[in-house]
XYZ file of N, CA and C in Angstrom:
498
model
N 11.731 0.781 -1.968
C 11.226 -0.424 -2.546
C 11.558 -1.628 -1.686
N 10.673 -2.864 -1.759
C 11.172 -3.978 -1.039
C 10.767 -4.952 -2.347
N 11.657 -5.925 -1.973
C 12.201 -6.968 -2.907
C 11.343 -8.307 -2.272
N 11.617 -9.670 -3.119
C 10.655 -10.570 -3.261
C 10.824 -11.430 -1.427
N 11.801 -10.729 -1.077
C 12.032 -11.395 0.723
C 11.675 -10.070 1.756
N 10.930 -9.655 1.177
C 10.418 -8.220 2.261
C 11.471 -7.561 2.603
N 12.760 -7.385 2.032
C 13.175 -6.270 2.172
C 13.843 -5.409 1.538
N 13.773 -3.859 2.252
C 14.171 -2.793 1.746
C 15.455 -2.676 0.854
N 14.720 -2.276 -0.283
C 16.246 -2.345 -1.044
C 16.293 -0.869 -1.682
N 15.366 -0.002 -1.220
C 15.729 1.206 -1.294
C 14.890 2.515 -1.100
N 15.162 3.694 -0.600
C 14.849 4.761 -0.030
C 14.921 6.008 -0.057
N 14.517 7.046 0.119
C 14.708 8.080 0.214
C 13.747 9.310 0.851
N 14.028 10.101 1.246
C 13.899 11.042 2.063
C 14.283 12.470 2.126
N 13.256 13.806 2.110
C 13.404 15.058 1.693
C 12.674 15.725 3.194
N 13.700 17.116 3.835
C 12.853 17.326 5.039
C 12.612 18.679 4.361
N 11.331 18.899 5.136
C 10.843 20.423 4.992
C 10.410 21.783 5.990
N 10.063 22.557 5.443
C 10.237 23.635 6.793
C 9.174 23.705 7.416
N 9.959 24.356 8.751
C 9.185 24.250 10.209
C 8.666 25.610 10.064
N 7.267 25.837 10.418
C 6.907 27.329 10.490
C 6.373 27.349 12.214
N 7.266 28.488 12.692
C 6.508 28.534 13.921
C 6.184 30.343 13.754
N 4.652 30.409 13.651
C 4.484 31.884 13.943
C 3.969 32.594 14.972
N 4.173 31.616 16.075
C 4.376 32.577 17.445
C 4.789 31.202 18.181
N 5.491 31.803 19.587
C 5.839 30.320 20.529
C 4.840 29.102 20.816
N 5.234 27.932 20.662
C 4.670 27.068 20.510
C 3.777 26.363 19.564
N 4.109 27.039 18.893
C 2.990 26.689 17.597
C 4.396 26.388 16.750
N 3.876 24.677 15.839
C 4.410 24.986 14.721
C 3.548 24.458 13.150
N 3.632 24.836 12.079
C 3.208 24.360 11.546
C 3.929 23.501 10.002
N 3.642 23.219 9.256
C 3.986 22.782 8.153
C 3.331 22.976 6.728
N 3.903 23.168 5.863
C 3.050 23.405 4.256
C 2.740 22.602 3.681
N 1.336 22.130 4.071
C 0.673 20.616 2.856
C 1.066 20.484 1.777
N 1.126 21.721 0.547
C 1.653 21.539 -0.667
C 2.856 20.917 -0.759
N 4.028 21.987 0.259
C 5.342 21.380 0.019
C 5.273 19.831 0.424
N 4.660 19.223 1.436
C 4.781 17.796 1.688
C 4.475 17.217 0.898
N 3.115 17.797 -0.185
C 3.092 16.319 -1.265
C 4.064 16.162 -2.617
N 4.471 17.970 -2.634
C 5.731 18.082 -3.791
C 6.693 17.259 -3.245
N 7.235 17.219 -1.859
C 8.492 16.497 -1.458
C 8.306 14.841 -1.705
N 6.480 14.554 -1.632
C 6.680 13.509 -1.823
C 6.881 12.596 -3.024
N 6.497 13.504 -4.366
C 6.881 13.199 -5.686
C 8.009 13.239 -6.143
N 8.673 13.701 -5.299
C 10.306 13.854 -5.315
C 10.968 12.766 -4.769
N 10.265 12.366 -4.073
C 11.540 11.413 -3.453
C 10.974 10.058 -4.037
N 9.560 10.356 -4.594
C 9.328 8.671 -5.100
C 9.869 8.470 -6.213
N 10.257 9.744 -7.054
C 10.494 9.979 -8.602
C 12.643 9.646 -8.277
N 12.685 9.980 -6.943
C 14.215 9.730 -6.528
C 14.706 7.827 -6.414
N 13.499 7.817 -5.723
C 13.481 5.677 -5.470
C 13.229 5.124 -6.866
N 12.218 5.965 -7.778
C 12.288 5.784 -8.818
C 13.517 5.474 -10.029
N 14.537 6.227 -9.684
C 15.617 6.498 -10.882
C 16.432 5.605 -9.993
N 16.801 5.565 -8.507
C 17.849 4.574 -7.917
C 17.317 2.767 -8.333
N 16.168 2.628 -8.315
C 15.568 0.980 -8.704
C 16.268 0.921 -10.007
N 15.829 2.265 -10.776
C 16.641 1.848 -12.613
C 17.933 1.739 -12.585
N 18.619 2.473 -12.063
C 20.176 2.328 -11.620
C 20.560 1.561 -11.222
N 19.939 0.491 -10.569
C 20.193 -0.974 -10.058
C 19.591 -1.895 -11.114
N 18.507 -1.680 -12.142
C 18.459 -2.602 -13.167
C 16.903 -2.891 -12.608
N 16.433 -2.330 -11.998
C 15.001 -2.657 -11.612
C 13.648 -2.047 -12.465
N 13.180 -2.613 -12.999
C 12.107 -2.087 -13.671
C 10.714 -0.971 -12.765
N 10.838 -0.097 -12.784
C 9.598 0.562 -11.856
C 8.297 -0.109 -11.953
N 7.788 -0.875 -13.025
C 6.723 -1.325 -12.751
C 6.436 -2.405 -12.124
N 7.627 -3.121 -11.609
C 7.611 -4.020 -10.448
C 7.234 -3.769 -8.636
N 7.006 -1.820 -9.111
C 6.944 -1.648 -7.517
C 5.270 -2.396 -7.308
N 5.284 -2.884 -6.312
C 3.546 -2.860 -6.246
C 3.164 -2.265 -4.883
N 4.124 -2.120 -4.145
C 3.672 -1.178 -2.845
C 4.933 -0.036 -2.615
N 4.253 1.130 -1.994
C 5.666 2.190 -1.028
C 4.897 1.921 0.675
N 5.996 2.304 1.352
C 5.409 2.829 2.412
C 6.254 3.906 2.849
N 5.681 4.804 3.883
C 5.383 6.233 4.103
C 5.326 6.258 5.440
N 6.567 6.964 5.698
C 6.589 7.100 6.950
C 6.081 8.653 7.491
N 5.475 9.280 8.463
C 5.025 10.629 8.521
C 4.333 10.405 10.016
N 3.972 11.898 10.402
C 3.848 12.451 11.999
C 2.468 12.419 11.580
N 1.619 11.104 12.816
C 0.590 10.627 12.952
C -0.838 11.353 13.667
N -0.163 12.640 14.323
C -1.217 13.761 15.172
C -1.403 14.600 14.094
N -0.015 14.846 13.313
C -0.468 16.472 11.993
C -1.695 16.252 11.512
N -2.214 17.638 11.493
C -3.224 17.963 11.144
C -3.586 18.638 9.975
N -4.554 18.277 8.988
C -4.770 19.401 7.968
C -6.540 19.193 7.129
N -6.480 20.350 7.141
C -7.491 20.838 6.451
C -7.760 21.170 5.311
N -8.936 19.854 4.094
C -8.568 21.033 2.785
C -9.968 20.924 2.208
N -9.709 21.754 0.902
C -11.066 21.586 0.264
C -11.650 20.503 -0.490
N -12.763 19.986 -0.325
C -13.210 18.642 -1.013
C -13.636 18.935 -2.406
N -13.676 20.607 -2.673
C -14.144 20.749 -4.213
C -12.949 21.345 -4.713
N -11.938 22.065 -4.060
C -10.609 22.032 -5.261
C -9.230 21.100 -4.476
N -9.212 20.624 -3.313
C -7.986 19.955 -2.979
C -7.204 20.521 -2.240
N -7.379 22.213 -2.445
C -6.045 22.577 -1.933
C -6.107 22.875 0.027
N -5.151 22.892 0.347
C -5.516 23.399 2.394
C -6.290 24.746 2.350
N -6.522 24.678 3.321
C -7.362 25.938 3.669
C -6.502 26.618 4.804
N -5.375 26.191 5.433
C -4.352 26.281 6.310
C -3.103 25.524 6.628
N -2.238 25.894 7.193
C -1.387 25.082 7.015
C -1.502 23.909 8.085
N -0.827 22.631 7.392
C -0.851 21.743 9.103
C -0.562 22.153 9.975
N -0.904 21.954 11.158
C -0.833 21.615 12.924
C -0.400 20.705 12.822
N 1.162 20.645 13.237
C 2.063 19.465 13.534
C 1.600 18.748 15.082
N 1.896 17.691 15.142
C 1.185 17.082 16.346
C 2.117 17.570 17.669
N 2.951 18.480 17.899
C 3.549 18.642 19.275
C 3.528 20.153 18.985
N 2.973 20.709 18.390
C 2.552 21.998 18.558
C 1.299 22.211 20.004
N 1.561 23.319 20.485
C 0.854 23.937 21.935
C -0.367 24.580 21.833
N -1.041 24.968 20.493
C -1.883 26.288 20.661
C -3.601 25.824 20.632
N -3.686 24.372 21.002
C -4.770 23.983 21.852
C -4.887 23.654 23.270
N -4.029 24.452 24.243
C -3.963 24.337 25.406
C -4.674 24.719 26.207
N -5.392 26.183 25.596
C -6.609 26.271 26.406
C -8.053 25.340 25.995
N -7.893 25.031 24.712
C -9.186 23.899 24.165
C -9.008 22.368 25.434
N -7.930 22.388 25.412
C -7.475 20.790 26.454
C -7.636 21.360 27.733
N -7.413 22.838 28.041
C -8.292 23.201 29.573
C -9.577 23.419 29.875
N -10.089 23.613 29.137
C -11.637 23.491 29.128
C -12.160 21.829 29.013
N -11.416 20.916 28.288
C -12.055 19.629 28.140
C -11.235 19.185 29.488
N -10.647 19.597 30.338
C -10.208 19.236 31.580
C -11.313 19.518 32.620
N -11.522 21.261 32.657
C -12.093 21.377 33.465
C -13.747 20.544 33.172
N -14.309 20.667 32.458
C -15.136 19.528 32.141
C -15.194 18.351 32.694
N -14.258 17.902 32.844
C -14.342 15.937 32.887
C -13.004 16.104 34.306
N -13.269 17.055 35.361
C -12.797 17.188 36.535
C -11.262 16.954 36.594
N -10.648 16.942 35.649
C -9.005 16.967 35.745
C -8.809 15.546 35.368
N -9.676 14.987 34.665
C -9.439 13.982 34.025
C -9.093 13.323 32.536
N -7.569 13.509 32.998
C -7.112 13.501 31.068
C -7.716 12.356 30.694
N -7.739 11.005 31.548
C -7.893 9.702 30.766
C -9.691 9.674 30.325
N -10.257 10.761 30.155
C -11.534 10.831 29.881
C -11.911 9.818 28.727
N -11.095 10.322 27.682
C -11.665 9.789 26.097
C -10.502 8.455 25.841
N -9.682 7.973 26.500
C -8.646 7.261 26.623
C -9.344 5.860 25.916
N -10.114 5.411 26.928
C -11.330 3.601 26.184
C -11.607 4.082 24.855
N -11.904 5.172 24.421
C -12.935 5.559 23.265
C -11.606 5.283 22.087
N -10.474 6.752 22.278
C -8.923 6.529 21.201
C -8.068 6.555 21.555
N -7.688 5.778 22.744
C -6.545 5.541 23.074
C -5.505 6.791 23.459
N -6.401 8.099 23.853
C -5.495 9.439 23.453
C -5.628 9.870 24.869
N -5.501 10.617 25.362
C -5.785 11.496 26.616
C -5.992 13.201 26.532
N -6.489 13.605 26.886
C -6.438 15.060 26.634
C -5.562 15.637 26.883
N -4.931 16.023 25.584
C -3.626 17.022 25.453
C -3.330 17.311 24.280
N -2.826 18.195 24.301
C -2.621 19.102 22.484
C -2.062 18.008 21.900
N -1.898 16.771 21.841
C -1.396 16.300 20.977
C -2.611 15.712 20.291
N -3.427 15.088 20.498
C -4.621 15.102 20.215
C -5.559 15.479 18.908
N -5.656 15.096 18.070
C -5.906 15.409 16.575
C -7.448 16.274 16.801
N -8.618 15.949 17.360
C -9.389 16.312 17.873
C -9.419 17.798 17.685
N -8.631 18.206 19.458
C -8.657 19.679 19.688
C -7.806 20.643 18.057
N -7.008 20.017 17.428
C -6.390 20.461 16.406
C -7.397 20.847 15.194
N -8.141 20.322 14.929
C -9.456 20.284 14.496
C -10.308 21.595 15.175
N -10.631 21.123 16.144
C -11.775 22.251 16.836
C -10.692 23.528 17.065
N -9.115 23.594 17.491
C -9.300 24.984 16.708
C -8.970 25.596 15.863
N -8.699 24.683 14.676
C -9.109 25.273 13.143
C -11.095 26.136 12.962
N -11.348 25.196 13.716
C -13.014 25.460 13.162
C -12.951 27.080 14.078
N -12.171 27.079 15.520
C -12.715 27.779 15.905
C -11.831 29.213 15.337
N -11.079 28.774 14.678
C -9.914 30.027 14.370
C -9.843 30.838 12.712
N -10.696 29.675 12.151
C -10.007 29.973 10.604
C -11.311 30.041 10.096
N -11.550 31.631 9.924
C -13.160 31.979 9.717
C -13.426 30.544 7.954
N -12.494 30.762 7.191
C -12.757 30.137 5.518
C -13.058 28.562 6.031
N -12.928 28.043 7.017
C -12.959 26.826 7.367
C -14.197 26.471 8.178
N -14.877 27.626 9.230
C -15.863 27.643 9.804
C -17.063 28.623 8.741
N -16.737 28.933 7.597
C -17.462 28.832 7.017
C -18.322 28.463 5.414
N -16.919 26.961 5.795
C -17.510 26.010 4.592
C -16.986 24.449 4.755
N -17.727 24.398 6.113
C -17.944 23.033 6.927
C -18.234 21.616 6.052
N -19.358 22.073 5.447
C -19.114 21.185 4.262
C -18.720 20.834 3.132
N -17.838 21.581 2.879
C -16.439 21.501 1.539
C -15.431 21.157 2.551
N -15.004 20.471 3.777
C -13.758 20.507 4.668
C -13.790 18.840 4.440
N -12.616 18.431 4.500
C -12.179 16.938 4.875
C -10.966 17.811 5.803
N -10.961 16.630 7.194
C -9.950 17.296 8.255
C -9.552 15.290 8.268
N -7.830 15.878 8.161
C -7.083 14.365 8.250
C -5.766 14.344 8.737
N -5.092 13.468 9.330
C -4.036 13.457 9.514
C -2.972 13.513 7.951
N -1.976 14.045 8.545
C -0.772 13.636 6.923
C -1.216 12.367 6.424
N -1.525 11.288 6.844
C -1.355 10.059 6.200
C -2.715 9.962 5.281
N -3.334 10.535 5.485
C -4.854 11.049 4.518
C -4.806 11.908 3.789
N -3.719 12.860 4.420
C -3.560 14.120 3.291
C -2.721 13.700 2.009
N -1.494 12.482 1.787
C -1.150 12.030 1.348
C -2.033 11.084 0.217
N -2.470 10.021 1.224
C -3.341 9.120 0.292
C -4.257 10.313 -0.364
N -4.623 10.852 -0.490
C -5.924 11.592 -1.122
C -4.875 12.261 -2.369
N -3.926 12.921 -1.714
C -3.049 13.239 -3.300
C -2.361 12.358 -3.809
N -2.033 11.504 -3.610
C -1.352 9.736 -4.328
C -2.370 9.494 -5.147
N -3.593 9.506 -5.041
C -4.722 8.937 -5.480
C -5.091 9.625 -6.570
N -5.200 11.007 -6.877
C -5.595 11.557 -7.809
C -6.823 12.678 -6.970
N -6.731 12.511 -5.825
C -8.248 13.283 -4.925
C -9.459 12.059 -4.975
N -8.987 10.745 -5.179
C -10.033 10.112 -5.448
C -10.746 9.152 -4.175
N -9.954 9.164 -3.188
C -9.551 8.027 -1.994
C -9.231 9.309 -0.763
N -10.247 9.094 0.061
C -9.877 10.094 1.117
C -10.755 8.869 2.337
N -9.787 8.287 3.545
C -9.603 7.867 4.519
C -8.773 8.246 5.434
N -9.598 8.603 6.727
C -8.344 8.528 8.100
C -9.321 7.723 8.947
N -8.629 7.705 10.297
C -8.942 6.767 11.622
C -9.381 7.802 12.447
């Protein structure tokens, strides 16, 4: 929570597990991230009352989270269709060698366009190879919203009602 001079007067924080199922790859469990995140707001929640703060004074949170993760879910029930692609996971390396050899060994290809360069970190290739890997995903293209955590979040904060990324 932050108070009437912008600042933090209180916090909290829950970590969750790393799945790596082969080298270089890791991933994360969408569900568990949005359970962790009702947890820790329901945690800032009871510390504001413990200080004498009424919860309905919050009028904003903010949310801190890894800006490349990737995830995939369904637009007619909500749930992933896979788990996130954390953003320093490896297993688009041959997708980023092919968009190399393409554009002549030139990472700064798409750089003017998002500021990114070609490399697995790249939300993009994380994307293309879900489509190209996860038959339930390549074949229901249009039931997919693909977003970073910070979309996968807002969309469950919301009720499924609010779905935005960049």
């Amino acid at each position: 929570g932050i108070n009437a001079e912008y600042m933090g007067i209180e916090n909290s924080y829950k970590l969750h597990r790393q799945i790596t199922t082969q080298p270089g790859w890791l991933e994360h469990d969408p569900t568990e991230i949005i359970q962790n995140c009702h947890e820790v707001m329901y945690d800032v929640v009871e510390k504001l009352k413990n200080k004498g703060i009424n919860p309905s004074s919050i009028i904003t949170i903010g949310i801190t989270n890894q800006r490349e993760t990737t995830v995939a879910w369904s637009k007619t029930t909500g749930q992933p269709y896979y788990n996130a692609i954390v953003w320093n996971d490896l297993r688009t390396a041959d997708i980023c060698r092919k968009f190399l050899d393409k554009y002549n060994n030139n990472a700064y290809h798409f750089q003017s366009i998002n500021g990114l360069l070609i490399n697995t970190y790249f939300t993009a290739f994380k994307i293309r190879w879900l489509i190209e890997n996860v038959p339930e995903i390549a074949n229901n293209l249009d039931d997919v919203y693909f977003g970073t955590i910070d979309a996968w979040v807002k969309y469950n904060l919301t009720n499924e009602k609010e779905f935005s990324t960049d």
